[in-house]
PDB file of C-alpha atoms in Angstrom:
ATOM      1  CA  UNK A   1      35.277-124.402  72.693  1.00 85.00           C
ATOM      2  CA  UNK A   2      36.318-127.828  71.423  1.00 92.00           C
ATOM      3  CA  UNK A   3      33.725-129.973  69.672  1.00 94.00           C
ATOM      4  CA  UNK A   4      34.363-133.600  68.682  1.00 95.00           C
ATOM      5  CA  UNK A   5      32.166-135.912  66.604  1.00 94.00           C
ATOM      6  CA  UNK A   6      32.838-139.620  66.060  1.00 96.00           C
ATOM      7  CA  UNK A   7      32.373-140.590  62.408  1.00 96.00           C
ATOM      8  CA  UNK A   8      30.162-143.698  62.420  1.00 94.00           C
ATOM      9  CA  UNK A   9      28.764-143.673  58.877  1.00 92.00           C
ATOM     10  CA  UNK A  10      31.011-145.791  56.669  1.00 92.00           C
ATOM     11  CA  UNK A  11      31.753-146.500  53.968  1.00 94.00           C
ATOM     12  CA  UNK A  12      31.144-142.871  53.059  1.00 95.00           C
ATOM     13  CA  UNK A  13      32.646-139.809  51.476  1.00 97.00           C
ATOM     14  CA  UNK A  14      32.683-136.770  53.757  1.00 97.00           C
ATOM     15  CA  UNK A  15      32.826-133.187  52.477  1.00 98.00           C
ATOM     16  CA  UNK A  16      33.820-130.227  54.658  1.00 98.00           C
ATOM     17  CA  UNK A  17      31.336-127.533  53.650  1.00 98.00           C
ATOM     18  CA  UNK A  18      32.167-125.003  56.368  1.00 97.00           C
ATOM     19  CA  UNK A  19      34.919-124.309  58.894  1.00 97.00           C
ATOM     20  CA  UNK A  20      38.093-126.181  59.725  1.00 97.00           C
ATOM     21  CA  UNK A  21      39.334-128.823  62.130  1.00 97.00           C
ATOM     22  CA  UNK A  22      41.186-132.099  62.474  1.00 97.00           C
ATOM     23  CA  UNK A  23      40.485-135.736  61.752  1.00 97.00           C
ATOM     24  CA  UNK A  24      41.956-137.848  64.523  1.00 97.00           C
ATOM     25  CA  UNK A  25      42.248-141.584  64.943  1.00 94.00           C
ATOM     26  CA  UNK A  26      44.673-144.134  66.293  1.00 92.00           C
ATOM     27  CA  UNK A  27      48.098-143.079  64.953  1.00 91.00           C
ATOM     28  CA  UNK A  28      46.369-140.734  62.452  1.00 92.00           C
ATOM     29  CA  UNK A  29      45.804-136.983  62.321  1.00 96.00           C
ATOM     30  CA  UNK A  30      44.957-134.713  59.392  1.00 97.00           C
ATOM     31  CA  UNK A  31      43.879-131.082  59.076  1.00 97.00           C
ATOM     32  CA  UNK A  32      40.693-130.436  57.102  1.00 98.00           C
ATOM     33  CA  UNK A  33      39.040-127.221  55.948  1.00 98.00           C
ATOM     34  CA  UNK A  34      36.169-126.036  53.776  1.00 98.00           C
ATOM     35  CA  UNK A  35      36.334-127.713  50.355  1.00 98.00           C
ATOM     36  CA  UNK A  36      38.268-130.781  51.510  1.00 98.00           C
ATOM     37  CA  UNK A  37      36.801-134.261  51.153  1.00 98.00           C
ATOM     38  CA  UNK A  38      37.820-137.733  52.242  1.00 97.00           C
ATOM     39  CA  UNK A  39      36.721-141.372  52.081  1.00 97.00           C
ATOM     40  CA  UNK A  40      36.069-143.238  55.323  1.00 96.00           C
ATOM     41  CA  UNK A  41      36.242-147.016  54.778  1.00 95.00           C
ATOM     42  CA  UNK A  42      34.002-149.449  56.659  1.00 93.00           C
ATOM     43  CA  UNK A  43      36.927-150.621  58.806  1.00 94.00           C
ATOM     44  CA  UNK A  44      37.397-147.066  60.183  1.00 94.00           C
ATOM     45  CA  UNK A  45      33.765-146.633  61.266  1.00 94.00           C
ATOM     46  CA  UNK A  46      33.663-145.322  64.837  1.00 95.00           C
ATOM     47  CA  UNK A  47      37.470-145.058  65.016  1.00 96.00           C
ATOM     48  CA  UNK A  48      37.919-141.524  63.638  1.00 97.00           C
ATOM     49  CA  UNK A  49      36.640-138.281  65.092  1.00 97.00           C
ATOM     50  CA  UNK A  50      36.298-134.813  63.627  1.00 97.00           C
ATOM     51  CA  UNK A  51      37.546-132.204  66.112  1.00 97.00           C
ATOM     52  CA  UNK A  52      37.203-128.435  65.832  1.00 97.00           C
ATOM     53  CA  UNK A  53      37.776-125.346  67.949  1.00 95.00           C
ATOM     54  CA  UNK A  54      36.306-122.907  65.382  1.00 91.00           C
ATOM     55  CA  UNK A  55      33.421-125.003  64.008  1.00 93.00           C
ATOM     56  CA  UNK A  56      33.309-127.615  61.275  1.00 96.00           C
ATOM     57  CA  UNK A  57      30.377-128.725  59.143  1.00 97.00           C
ATOM     58  CA  UNK A  58      30.653-132.078  57.334  1.00 97.00           C
ATOM     59  CA  UNK A  59      28.245-133.657  54.853  1.00 97.00           C
ATOM     60  CA  UNK A  60      28.097-137.467  54.673  1.00 95.00           C
ATOM     61  CA  UNK A  61      27.692-138.959  51.196  1.00 95.00           C
ATOM     62  CA  UNK A  62      26.535-142.544  51.707  1.00 92.00           C
ATOM     63  CA  UNK A  63      26.362-145.310  49.081  1.00 89.00           C
ATOM     64  CA  UNK A  64      22.975-146.734  48.099  1.00 87.00           C
ATOM     65  CA  UNK A  65      21.730-149.711  50.089  1.00 80.00           C
ATOM     66  CA  UNK A  66      21.775-153.056  48.351  1.00 64.00           C
ATOM     67  CA  UNK A  67      19.428-155.869  49.318  1.00 60.00           C
TER      68      UNK A  67
END
């Protein structure tokens, strides 16, 4: 069955550690699979979703917080 997750953490680097799927946003679509990684800029927060039929596991790598 189809599972979709909206990517809200940004800026961040995401790493696909298991499975495969698609990144989808307004006028944007890209296949991703285990071993792929991508940068999600702040401006794209909440505007891109990871979609998978077979299962997809992503790890979020967030920058340190500055005060």
